[in-house]
Amino acid sequence: MTDVTETETLQPVRPGGESNGATRERNEREILEAAERVFARFGYRGASVQAIAEEAGLPKSNVLYYMGNKRGLYVRLLERMMARWNALLDDISVEDDPAEVLEAFIRSKMQLSRQHPEGSRLFAAEILGGAPFLQGYLRGELREWVRTRARIFEQWAERGLMDPVDPVWLIFLIWSATQHYADFEAQVLGIMGQDEISDADVERITRFLTQVILKGCGVRPSGGG
C-alpha cells in the first residue's frame, strides 16, 4: 500500500497526560522538522512517510493522521518556508521607512536561511524542477502577496523615498541573494576555504547586501548612515 492511499482514520499515539491540542502542536512540529530533513536529503520521490516517521521518532500512523499523505506534507513544508521568509513584509504600509523595512527584510532572510538551510534547499529544488507541486500557490496566493508589496514600494518611490526601481525584480533580488548562502553553501565554503559560514560571516554578508541593495534603490540607510 502506498503512502497516498493510506487511510486517514488512524488515531495518533499520545503521551499520557498531554492534552489533545498540546499533542497535536508538538507532533506536527516534530513531523514537519523531520520531513524537512528527509525531503532535503532524498527529494520528493526518494522520501517516504515511513522514513519521515522514523526521523521524527513517531509511528507512521501519527504522520498520516496529522498530515494526510506525503504530497500534502511536502506542499505544507514549502508553503511554510515561504511564509517564514515573507512574514516581515506582511504588515508593511506606505507610512513605514523603506530603509528600515528593506534592511530588516534582508537581515531576517539571512537569519532564516542560516537557521533553516534544508528548507531553503528543498524550496530551491522544487523550483528548479518546474514547481509541479506549487503552481497553484505561486500563481495565486504568492502572486497576490508580491503584487500588494510591490505597490507599496511604488508608493515609496512616488514620495521620493527611493528610486523608481521595478519592485518585483527587487523582491526577486532579495530572495535570491539571501538564499544563495544556504542553497549554494558548498560553493561558498569551497571558494572561501572554510568549513562553515560563521555568525560573523553572516553579519558581514548582511551588511554588504543591505549597503548594495539600499544604495542601488536610492534609499538612505536608517539613521542617515
Short mmCIF file of N, CA and C in Angstrom, two decimals, residues 14-195:
data_model
loop_
_atom_site.label_atom_id
_atom_site.label_comp_id
_atom_site.label_asym_id
_atom_site.label_seq_id
_atom_site.Cartn_x
_atom_site.Cartn_y
_atom_site.Cartn_z
N ARG A 14 -0.70 9.15 21.72
CA ARG A 14 -0.48 10.34 22.53
C ARG A 14 0.24 9.99 23.82
N PRO A 15 1.21 10.81 24.24
CA PRO A 15 1.84 10.61 25.54
C PRO A 15 0.80 10.79 26.64
N GLY A 16 0.92 10.03 27.73
CA GLY A 16 -0.03 10.12 28.82
C GLY A 16 -0.04 11.49 29.46
N GLY A 17 -1.24 11.98 29.77
CA GLY A 17 -1.37 13.24 30.48
C GLY A 17 -1.27 14.49 29.63
N GLU A 18 -1.08 14.36 28.33
CA GLU A 18 -0.93 15.52 27.46
C GLU A 18 -2.24 15.81 26.78
N SER A 19 -2.65 17.07 26.73
CA SER A 19 -3.92 17.43 26.10
C SER A 19 -3.84 17.22 24.60
N ASN A 20 -5.03 17.06 23.98
CA ASN A 20 -5.08 16.84 22.53
C ASN A 20 -4.41 17.98 21.77
N GLY A 21 -4.70 19.23 22.19
CA GLY A 21 -4.12 20.38 21.50
C GLY A 21 -2.61 20.42 21.61
N ALA A 22 -2.08 20.15 22.81
CA ALA A 22 -0.64 20.16 23.02
C ALA A 22 0.02 19.03 22.24
N THR A 23 -0.64 17.88 22.21
CA THR A 23 -0.10 16.73 21.47
C THR A 23 -0.02 17.04 19.98
N ARG A 24 -1.11 17.60 19.44
CA ARG A 24 -1.13 17.93 18.01
C ARG A 24 -0.03 18.92 17.66
N GLU A 25 0.09 19.98 18.45
CA GLU A 25 1.10 21.00 18.17
C GLU A 25 2.51 20.42 18.21
N ARG A 26 2.79 19.61 19.23
CA ARG A 26 4.13 19.03 19.36
C ARG A 26 4.41 18.05 18.23
N ASN A 27 3.44 17.17 17.95
CA ASN A 27 3.65 16.17 16.90
C ASN A 27 3.79 16.79 15.52
N GLU A 28 2.94 17.79 15.23
CA GLU A 28 3.04 18.44 13.92
C GLU A 28 4.40 19.13 13.77
N ARG A 29 4.87 19.78 14.82
CA ARG A 29 6.18 20.43 14.76
C ARG A 29 7.30 19.41 14.51
N GLU A 30 7.26 18.29 15.23
CA GLU A 30 8.30 17.27 15.06
C GLU A 30 8.22 16.63 13.68
N ILE A 31 7.01 16.41 13.19
CA ILE A 31 6.86 15.81 11.86
C ILE A 31 7.37 16.76 10.78
N LEU A 32 7.03 18.03 10.86
CA LEU A 32 7.47 19.00 9.86
C LEU A 32 8.99 19.15 9.86
N GLU A 33 9.59 19.20 11.04
CA GLU A 33 11.05 19.34 11.12
C GLU A 33 11.74 18.10 10.55
N ALA A 34 11.20 16.92 10.87
CA ALA A 34 11.77 15.68 10.33
C ALA A 34 11.59 15.60 8.82
N ALA A 35 10.40 15.99 8.34
CA ALA A 35 10.12 15.94 6.90
C ALA A 35 11.03 16.88 6.13
N GLU A 36 11.31 18.04 6.71
CA GLU A 36 12.21 19.00 6.05
C GLU A 36 13.58 18.37 5.83
N ARG A 37 14.07 17.65 6.82
CA ARG A 37 15.38 16.99 6.68
C ARG A 37 15.34 15.85 5.66
N VAL A 38 14.29 15.04 5.72
CA VAL A 38 14.20 13.87 4.83
C VAL A 38 14.00 14.30 3.38
N PHE A 39 13.09 15.25 3.13
CA PHE A 39 12.87 15.71 1.75
C PHE A 39 14.12 16.40 1.20
N ALA A 40 14.81 17.17 2.04
CA ALA A 40 16.03 17.84 1.58
C ALA A 40 17.11 16.82 1.23
N ARG A 41 17.13 15.73 1.96
CA ARG A 41 18.17 14.70 1.76
C ARG A 41 17.87 13.81 0.55
N PHE A 42 16.60 13.43 0.36
CA PHE A 42 16.26 12.43 -0.65
C PHE A 42 15.39 12.95 -1.78
N GLY A 43 14.88 14.18 -1.67
CA GLY A 43 13.96 14.68 -2.67
C GLY A 43 12.57 14.11 -2.47
N TYR A 44 11.62 14.62 -3.24
CA TYR A 44 10.24 14.16 -3.06
C TYR A 44 10.09 12.67 -3.40
N ARG A 45 10.65 12.25 -4.52
CA ARG A 45 10.49 10.87 -4.96
C ARG A 45 11.20 9.88 -4.03
N GLY A 46 12.35 10.28 -3.51
CA GLY A 46 13.12 9.37 -2.67
C GLY A 46 12.65 9.30 -1.23
N ALA A 47 11.87 10.27 -0.80
CA ALA A 47 11.39 10.29 0.58
C ALA A 47 10.15 9.41 0.74
N SER A 48 9.93 8.92 1.93
CA SER A 48 8.73 8.13 2.23
C SER A 48 8.17 8.55 3.58
N VAL A 49 6.89 8.28 3.77
CA VAL A 49 6.27 8.59 5.05
C VAL A 49 6.94 7.79 6.16
N GLN A 50 7.32 6.55 5.87
CA GLN A 50 7.98 5.73 6.87
C GLN A 50 9.31 6.35 7.31
N ALA A 51 10.09 6.84 6.35
CA ALA A 51 11.37 7.47 6.68
C ALA A 51 11.16 8.73 7.51
N ILE A 52 10.12 9.48 7.20
CA ILE A 52 9.83 10.70 7.95
C ILE A 52 9.40 10.34 9.38
N ALA A 53 8.59 9.30 9.50
CA ALA A 53 8.16 8.87 10.83
C ALA A 53 9.36 8.44 11.67
N GLU A 54 10.27 7.69 11.06
CA GLU A 54 11.46 7.24 11.80
C GLU A 54 12.33 8.42 12.20
N GLU A 55 12.47 9.40 11.31
CA GLU A 55 13.26 10.59 11.61
C GLU A 55 12.63 11.38 12.77
N ALA A 56 11.31 11.40 12.82
CA ALA A 56 10.60 12.14 13.87
C ALA A 56 10.49 11.35 15.16
N GLY A 57 10.77 10.04 15.10
CA GLY A 57 10.62 9.21 16.28
C GLY A 57 9.17 8.98 16.65
N LEU A 58 8.29 8.93 15.62
CA LEU A 58 6.86 8.74 15.83
C LEU A 58 6.36 7.58 14.97
N PRO A 59 5.23 6.97 15.35
CA PRO A 59 4.65 5.94 14.49
C PRO A 59 4.22 6.52 13.15
N LYS A 60 4.28 5.71 12.12
CA LYS A 60 3.83 6.15 10.80
C LYS A 60 2.37 6.59 10.84
N SER A 61 1.57 5.92 11.67
CA SER A 61 0.15 6.27 11.77
C SER A 61 -0.05 7.71 12.22
N ASN A 62 0.85 8.22 13.08
CA ASN A 62 0.74 9.61 13.52
C ASN A 62 0.97 10.58 12.37
N VAL A 63 1.97 10.28 11.53
CA VAL A 63 2.26 11.15 10.39
C VAL A 63 1.06 11.20 9.46
N LEU A 64 0.46 10.04 9.18
CA LEU A 64 -0.69 10.00 8.29
C LEU A 64 -1.90 10.69 8.91
N TYR A 65 -2.07 10.55 10.21
CA TYR A 65 -3.22 11.18 10.89
C TYR A 65 -3.14 12.70 10.82
N TYR A 66 -1.95 13.25 11.08
CA TYR A 66 -1.81 14.70 11.14
C TYR A 66 -1.61 15.34 9.77
N MET A 67 -0.98 14.64 8.85
CA MET A 67 -0.60 15.25 7.57
C MET A 67 -1.35 14.70 6.37
N GLY A 68 -2.02 13.58 6.52
CA GLY A 68 -2.81 13.04 5.42
C GLY A 68 -2.02 12.14 4.50
N ASN A 69 -1.04 12.69 3.79
CA ASN A 69 -0.22 11.90 2.88
C ASN A 69 1.07 12.66 2.57
N LYS A 70 1.93 12.03 1.83
CA LYS A 70 3.25 12.62 1.54
C LYS A 70 3.13 13.91 0.75
N ARG A 71 2.27 13.94 -0.23
CA ARG A 71 2.13 15.15 -1.05
C ARG A 71 1.67 16.34 -0.21
N GLY A 72 0.66 16.12 0.63
CA GLY A 72 0.17 17.20 1.47
C GLY A 72 1.23 17.72 2.42
N LEU A 73 2.01 16.81 2.97
CA LEU A 73 3.09 17.20 3.88
C LEU A 73 4.14 18.01 3.15
N TYR A 74 4.48 17.59 1.95
CA TYR A 74 5.50 18.28 1.15
C TYR A 74 5.07 19.70 0.79
N VAL A 75 3.84 19.85 0.33
CA VAL A 75 3.34 21.17 -0.03
C VAL A 75 3.26 22.07 1.20
N ARG A 76 2.83 21.51 2.31
CA ARG A 76 2.76 22.30 3.55
C ARG A 76 4.13 22.81 3.96
N LEU A 77 5.15 21.99 3.80
CA LEU A 77 6.52 22.41 4.12
C LEU A 77 6.96 23.57 3.25
N LEU A 78 6.72 23.45 1.96
CA LEU A 78 7.13 24.50 1.03
C LEU A 78 6.43 25.82 1.33
N GLU A 79 5.13 25.76 1.57
CA GLU A 79 4.38 26.97 1.86
C GLU A 79 4.80 27.57 3.20
N ARG A 80 5.15 26.71 4.17
CA ARG A 80 5.62 27.21 5.46
C ARG A 80 6.94 27.95 5.30
N MET A 81 7.80 27.46 4.41
CA MET A 81 9.08 28.12 4.18
C MET A 81 8.87 29.52 3.61
N MET A 82 7.98 29.64 2.64
CA MET A 82 7.71 30.95 2.06
C MET A 82 7.07 31.89 3.09
N ALA A 83 6.18 31.36 3.91
CA ALA A 83 5.54 32.19 4.94
C ALA A 83 6.57 32.72 5.93
N ARG A 84 7.52 31.88 6.29
CA ARG A 84 8.61 32.32 7.18
C ARG A 84 9.40 33.46 6.54
N TRP A 85 9.78 33.27 5.29
CA TRP A 85 10.61 34.25 4.61
C TRP A 85 9.92 35.61 4.50
N ASN A 86 8.64 35.58 4.22
CA ASN A 86 7.95 36.82 3.86
C ASN A 86 7.17 37.45 5.00
N ALA A 87 7.18 36.84 6.18
CA ALA A 87 6.37 37.33 7.30
C ALA A 87 6.68 38.79 7.63
N LEU A 88 7.94 39.18 7.50
CA LEU A 88 8.34 40.54 7.88
C LEU A 88 7.63 41.60 7.02
N LEU A 89 7.30 41.25 5.79
CA LEU A 89 6.66 42.22 4.90
C LEU A 89 5.13 42.13 4.92
N ASP A 90 4.58 41.23 5.72
CA ASP A 90 3.13 41.03 5.71
C ASP A 90 2.36 42.28 6.10
N ASP A 91 2.89 43.03 7.06
CA ASP A 91 2.13 44.15 7.61
C ASP A 91 2.73 45.52 7.30
N ILE A 92 3.57 45.62 6.30
CA ILE A 92 4.16 46.92 6.00
C ILE A 92 3.12 47.85 5.39
N SER A 93 3.37 49.15 5.52
CA SER A 93 2.47 50.15 4.93
C SER A 93 3.31 51.25 4.29
N VAL A 94 2.66 52.09 3.53
CA VAL A 94 3.35 53.18 2.85
C VAL A 94 3.92 54.17 3.86
N GLU A 95 3.44 54.16 5.09
CA GLU A 95 3.93 55.07 6.12
C GLU A 95 5.26 54.61 6.73
N ASP A 96 5.66 53.38 6.46
CA ASP A 96 6.91 52.87 7.02
C ASP A 96 8.12 53.45 6.30
N ASP A 97 9.26 53.38 6.95
CA ASP A 97 10.53 53.84 6.38
C ASP A 97 11.10 52.73 5.51
N PRO A 98 11.25 52.94 4.20
CA PRO A 98 11.74 51.87 3.32
C PRO A 98 13.13 51.37 3.71
N ALA A 99 13.97 52.25 4.24
CA ALA A 99 15.30 51.81 4.66
C ALA A 99 15.20 50.79 5.79
N GLU A 100 14.34 51.08 6.76
CA GLU A 100 14.17 50.17 7.88
C GLU A 100 13.53 48.86 7.44
N VAL A 101 12.54 48.95 6.57
CA VAL A 101 11.84 47.74 6.11
C VAL A 101 12.77 46.84 5.31
N LEU A 102 13.49 47.42 4.33
CA LEU A 102 14.36 46.61 3.49
C LEU A 102 15.53 46.03 4.27
N GLU A 103 16.12 46.83 5.17
CA GLU A 103 17.22 46.32 5.98
C GLU A 103 16.75 45.17 6.87
N ALA A 104 15.57 45.32 7.49
CA ALA A 104 15.05 44.27 8.36
C ALA A 104 14.69 43.02 7.56
N PHE A 105 14.17 43.20 6.34
CA PHE A 105 13.81 42.06 5.48
C PHE A 105 15.07 41.29 5.09
N ILE A 106 16.11 41.98 4.68
CA ILE A 106 17.36 41.33 4.31
C ILE A 106 17.95 40.59 5.51
N ARG A 107 17.97 41.23 6.66
CA ARG A 107 18.52 40.61 7.86
C ARG A 107 17.72 39.37 8.26
N SER A 108 16.39 39.49 8.22
CA SER A 108 15.54 38.36 8.56
C SER A 108 15.74 37.20 7.62
N LYS A 109 15.82 37.49 6.32
CA LYS A 109 16.02 36.42 5.33
C LYS A 109 17.37 35.74 5.50
N MET A 110 18.40 36.48 5.82
CA MET A 110 19.71 35.88 6.05
C MET A 110 19.67 34.95 7.27
N GLN A 111 19.03 35.40 8.34
CA GLN A 111 18.95 34.58 9.54
C GLN A 111 18.14 33.31 9.29
N LEU A 112 17.04 33.43 8.57
CA LEU A 112 16.21 32.26 8.28
C LEU A 112 16.94 31.27 7.38
N SER A 113 17.70 31.76 6.42
CA SER A 113 18.48 30.86 5.56
C SER A 113 19.52 30.12 6.38
N ARG A 114 20.07 30.79 7.39
CA ARG A 114 21.05 30.15 8.27
C ARG A 114 20.38 29.13 9.21
N GLN A 115 19.21 29.48 9.74
CA GLN A 115 18.53 28.62 10.69
C GLN A 115 17.84 27.43 10.02
N HIS A 116 17.40 27.62 8.77
CA HIS A 116 16.65 26.57 8.07
C HIS A 116 17.23 26.31 6.68
N PRO A 117 18.51 25.95 6.59
CA PRO A 117 19.11 25.75 5.26
C PRO A 117 18.48 24.61 4.48
N GLU A 118 18.04 23.57 5.17
CA GLU A 118 17.44 22.44 4.46
C GLU A 118 16.12 22.83 3.82
N GLY A 119 15.34 23.67 4.52
CA GLY A 119 14.09 24.15 3.94
C GLY A 119 14.32 25.02 2.72
N SER A 120 15.37 25.84 2.77
CA SER A 120 15.71 26.69 1.63
C SER A 120 16.10 25.84 0.43
N ARG A 121 16.91 24.81 0.67
CA ARG A 121 17.34 23.93 -0.44
C ARG A 121 16.18 23.13 -0.99
N LEU A 122 15.28 22.73 -0.11
CA LEU A 122 14.10 22.00 -0.54
C LEU A 122 13.26 22.85 -1.48
N PHE A 123 13.05 24.11 -1.12
CA PHE A 123 12.28 25.02 -1.96
C PHE A 123 12.98 25.24 -3.29
N ALA A 124 14.30 25.43 -3.25
CA ALA A 124 15.07 25.64 -4.48
C ALA A 124 14.94 24.44 -5.41
N ALA A 125 15.01 23.23 -4.85
CA ALA A 125 14.91 22.02 -5.67
C ALA A 125 13.54 21.93 -6.32
N GLU A 126 12.49 22.30 -5.60
CA GLU A 126 11.14 22.29 -6.16
C GLU A 126 11.03 23.26 -7.33
N ILE A 127 11.57 24.46 -7.17
CA ILE A 127 11.51 25.46 -8.23
C ILE A 127 12.32 25.01 -9.44
N LEU A 128 13.52 24.49 -9.20
CA LEU A 128 14.36 24.02 -10.31
C LEU A 128 13.72 22.86 -11.06
N GLY A 129 12.86 22.13 -10.37
CA GLY A 129 12.15 21.03 -11.02
C GLY A 129 10.88 21.46 -11.72
N GLY A 130 10.65 22.77 -11.83
CA GLY A 130 9.46 23.28 -12.51
C GLY A 130 8.29 23.56 -11.59
N ALA A 131 8.50 23.43 -10.29
CA ALA A 131 7.47 23.71 -9.27
C ALA A 131 6.17 22.95 -9.51
N PRO A 132 6.23 21.62 -9.74
CA PRO A 132 5.00 20.87 -10.03
C PRO A 132 3.98 20.88 -8.90
N PHE A 133 4.44 21.03 -7.66
CA PHE A 133 3.52 20.99 -6.53
C PHE A 133 3.10 22.38 -6.05
N LEU A 134 3.67 23.42 -6.66
CA LEU A 134 3.44 24.77 -6.15
C LEU A 134 2.79 25.71 -7.14
N GLN A 135 2.36 25.22 -8.29
CA GLN A 135 1.83 26.12 -9.30
C GLN A 135 0.64 26.93 -8.80
N GLY A 136 -0.27 26.28 -8.10
CA GLY A 136 -1.43 26.99 -7.59
C GLY A 136 -1.05 28.08 -6.60
N TYR A 137 -0.12 27.77 -5.72
CA TYR A 137 0.34 28.73 -4.72
C TYR A 137 1.08 29.89 -5.37
N LEU A 138 1.97 29.59 -6.32
CA LEU A 138 2.75 30.63 -6.97
C LEU A 138 1.86 31.57 -7.79
N ARG A 139 0.90 31.01 -8.50
CA ARG A 139 0.05 31.81 -9.38
C ARG A 139 -1.14 32.45 -8.66
N GLY A 140 -1.35 32.05 -7.41
CA GLY A 140 -2.45 32.58 -6.64
C GLY A 140 -2.00 33.42 -5.46
N GLU A 141 -1.86 32.78 -4.32
CA GLU A 141 -1.54 33.49 -3.08
C GLU A 141 -0.24 34.27 -3.16
N LEU A 142 0.83 33.64 -3.66
CA LEU A 142 2.12 34.34 -3.67
C LEU A 142 2.14 35.48 -4.69
N ARG A 143 1.52 35.28 -5.84
CA ARG A 143 1.45 36.37 -6.83
C ARG A 143 0.76 37.58 -6.25
N GLU A 144 -0.34 37.37 -5.53
CA GLU A 144 -1.07 38.48 -4.92
C GLU A 144 -0.24 39.13 -3.82
N TRP A 145 0.48 38.33 -3.05
CA TRP A 145 1.34 38.88 -1.99
C TRP A 145 2.40 39.80 -2.61
N VAL A 146 3.06 39.35 -3.66
CA VAL A 146 4.09 40.16 -4.32
C VAL A 146 3.45 41.43 -4.90
N ARG A 147 2.30 41.32 -5.51
CA ARG A 147 1.64 42.48 -6.14
C ARG A 147 1.36 43.57 -5.10
N THR A 148 0.84 43.19 -3.93
CA THR A 148 0.49 44.19 -2.93
C THR A 148 1.73 44.83 -2.32
N ARG A 149 2.79 44.06 -2.12
CA ARG A 149 4.03 44.65 -1.58
C ARG A 149 4.69 45.54 -2.62
N ALA A 150 4.64 45.13 -3.87
CA ALA A 150 5.22 45.93 -4.94
C ALA A 150 4.54 47.29 -5.02
N ARG A 151 3.23 47.33 -4.79
CA ARG A 151 2.51 48.61 -4.84
C ARG A 151 3.00 49.56 -3.74
N ILE A 152 3.30 49.02 -2.57
CA ILE A 152 3.84 49.87 -1.50
C ILE A 152 5.21 50.41 -1.89
N PHE A 153 6.05 49.58 -2.49
CA PHE A 153 7.36 50.05 -2.95
C PHE A 153 7.19 51.17 -3.98
N GLU A 154 6.21 51.03 -4.88
CA GLU A 154 5.96 52.07 -5.87
C GLU A 154 5.51 53.38 -5.21
N GLN A 155 4.72 53.27 -4.16
CA GLN A 155 4.27 54.48 -3.45
C GLN A 155 5.44 55.16 -2.73
N TRP A 156 6.37 54.37 -2.22
CA TRP A 156 7.58 54.97 -1.62
C TRP A 156 8.34 55.75 -2.68
N ALA A 157 8.44 55.19 -3.88
CA ALA A 157 9.14 55.88 -4.96
C ALA A 157 8.40 57.16 -5.35
N GLU A 158 7.06 57.10 -5.39
CA GLU A 158 6.27 58.29 -5.72
C GLU A 158 6.48 59.40 -4.69
N ARG A 159 6.77 59.03 -3.46
CA ARG A 159 7.01 60.01 -2.40
C ARG A 159 8.47 60.48 -2.36
N GLY A 160 9.30 59.93 -3.24
CA GLY A 160 10.71 60.32 -3.28
C GLY A 160 11.57 59.65 -2.22
N LEU A 161 11.06 58.57 -1.63
CA LEU A 161 11.81 57.88 -0.58
C LEU A 161 12.78 56.85 -1.14
N MET A 162 12.62 56.50 -2.41
CA MET A 162 13.54 55.58 -3.09
C MET A 162 13.40 55.80 -4.59
N ASP A 163 14.35 55.30 -5.35
CA ASP A 163 14.28 55.42 -6.80
C ASP A 163 13.15 54.53 -7.34
N PRO A 164 12.61 54.86 -8.52
CA PRO A 164 11.53 54.06 -9.09
C PRO A 164 12.03 52.77 -9.75
N VAL A 165 12.66 51.93 -8.95
CA VAL A 165 13.12 50.64 -9.46
C VAL A 165 11.93 49.69 -9.57
N ASP A 166 12.07 48.67 -10.39
CA ASP A 166 10.99 47.69 -10.53
C ASP A 166 10.86 46.92 -9.21
N PRO A 167 9.74 47.03 -8.52
CA PRO A 167 9.62 46.42 -7.20
C PRO A 167 9.59 44.90 -7.21
N VAL A 168 9.08 44.32 -8.27
CA VAL A 168 9.04 42.85 -8.35
C VAL A 168 10.45 42.30 -8.50
N TRP A 169 11.25 42.94 -9.37
CA TRP A 169 12.64 42.49 -9.52
C TRP A 169 13.40 42.68 -8.20
N LEU A 170 13.06 43.72 -7.46
CA LEU A 170 13.72 43.96 -6.18
C LEU A 170 13.42 42.83 -5.19
N ILE A 171 12.17 42.40 -5.12
CA ILE A 171 11.81 41.28 -4.25
C ILE A 171 12.54 40.02 -4.69
N PHE A 172 12.58 39.76 -6.01
CA PHE A 172 13.32 38.60 -6.52
C PHE A 172 14.79 38.67 -6.10
N LEU A 173 15.37 39.86 -6.21
CA LEU A 173 16.78 40.03 -5.88
C LEU A 173 17.05 39.70 -4.41
N ILE A 174 16.21 40.21 -3.52
CA ILE A 174 16.42 39.95 -2.09
C ILE A 174 16.23 38.47 -1.79
N TRP A 175 15.20 37.86 -2.36
CA TRP A 175 15.01 36.42 -2.17
C TRP A 175 16.26 35.65 -2.58
N SER A 176 16.73 35.88 -3.79
CA SER A 176 17.83 35.08 -4.33
C SER A 176 19.15 35.36 -3.63
N ALA A 177 19.44 36.62 -3.36
CA ALA A 177 20.73 36.97 -2.74
C ALA A 177 20.85 36.38 -1.34
N THR A 178 19.77 36.41 -0.58
CA THR A 178 19.84 35.91 0.80
C THR A 178 19.80 34.38 0.86
N GLN A 179 19.11 33.75 -0.07
CA GLN A 179 19.04 32.29 -0.08
C GLN A 179 20.30 31.64 -0.65
N HIS A 180 21.10 32.40 -1.37
CA HIS A 180 22.30 31.87 -2.01
C HIS A 180 23.21 31.17 -1.01
N TYR A 181 23.34 31.72 0.19
CA TYR A 181 24.32 31.22 1.16
C TYR A 181 23.87 29.92 1.82
N ALA A 182 22.61 29.55 1.65
CA ALA A 182 22.13 28.24 2.07
C ALA A 182 22.11 27.27 0.89
N ASP A 183 21.53 27.71 -0.23
CA ASP A 183 21.37 26.83 -1.38
C ASP A 183 22.71 26.46 -2.02
N PHE A 184 23.68 27.38 -2.00
CA PHE A 184 24.97 27.15 -2.63
C PHE A 184 26.10 27.19 -1.59
N GLU A 185 25.78 26.69 -0.40
CA GLU A 185 26.75 26.72 0.70
C GLU A 185 28.06 26.03 0.33
N ALA A 186 27.98 24.88 -0.34
CA ALA A 186 29.20 24.15 -0.71
C ALA A 186 30.09 25.00 -1.60
N GLN A 187 29.50 25.72 -2.54
CA GLN A 187 30.27 26.60 -3.42
C GLN A 187 30.92 27.73 -2.62
N VAL A 188 30.14 28.35 -1.75
CA VAL A 188 30.65 29.46 -0.94
C VAL A 188 31.82 29.00 -0.07
N LEU A 189 31.64 27.87 0.61
CA LEU A 189 32.69 27.38 1.51
C LEU A 189 33.93 26.97 0.74
N GLY A 190 33.74 26.35 -0.42
CA GLY A 190 34.90 25.94 -1.22
C GLY A 190 35.73 27.12 -1.67
N ILE A 191 35.07 28.15 -2.16
CA ILE A 191 35.79 29.33 -2.64
C ILE A 191 36.43 30.10 -1.50
N MET A 192 35.74 30.15 -0.35
CA MET A 192 36.28 30.88 0.79
C MET A 192 37.29 30.07 1.59
N GLY A 193 37.38 28.78 1.30
CA GLY A 193 38.32 27.93 2.02
C GLY A 193 37.96 27.75 3.48
N GLN A 194 36.66 27.63 3.77
CA GLN A 194 36.19 27.48 5.14
C GLN A 194 35.37 26.21 5.29
N ASP A 195 35.20 25.76 6.53
CA ASP A 195 34.38 24.59 6.82
C ASP A 195 32.94 24.95 7.09
#
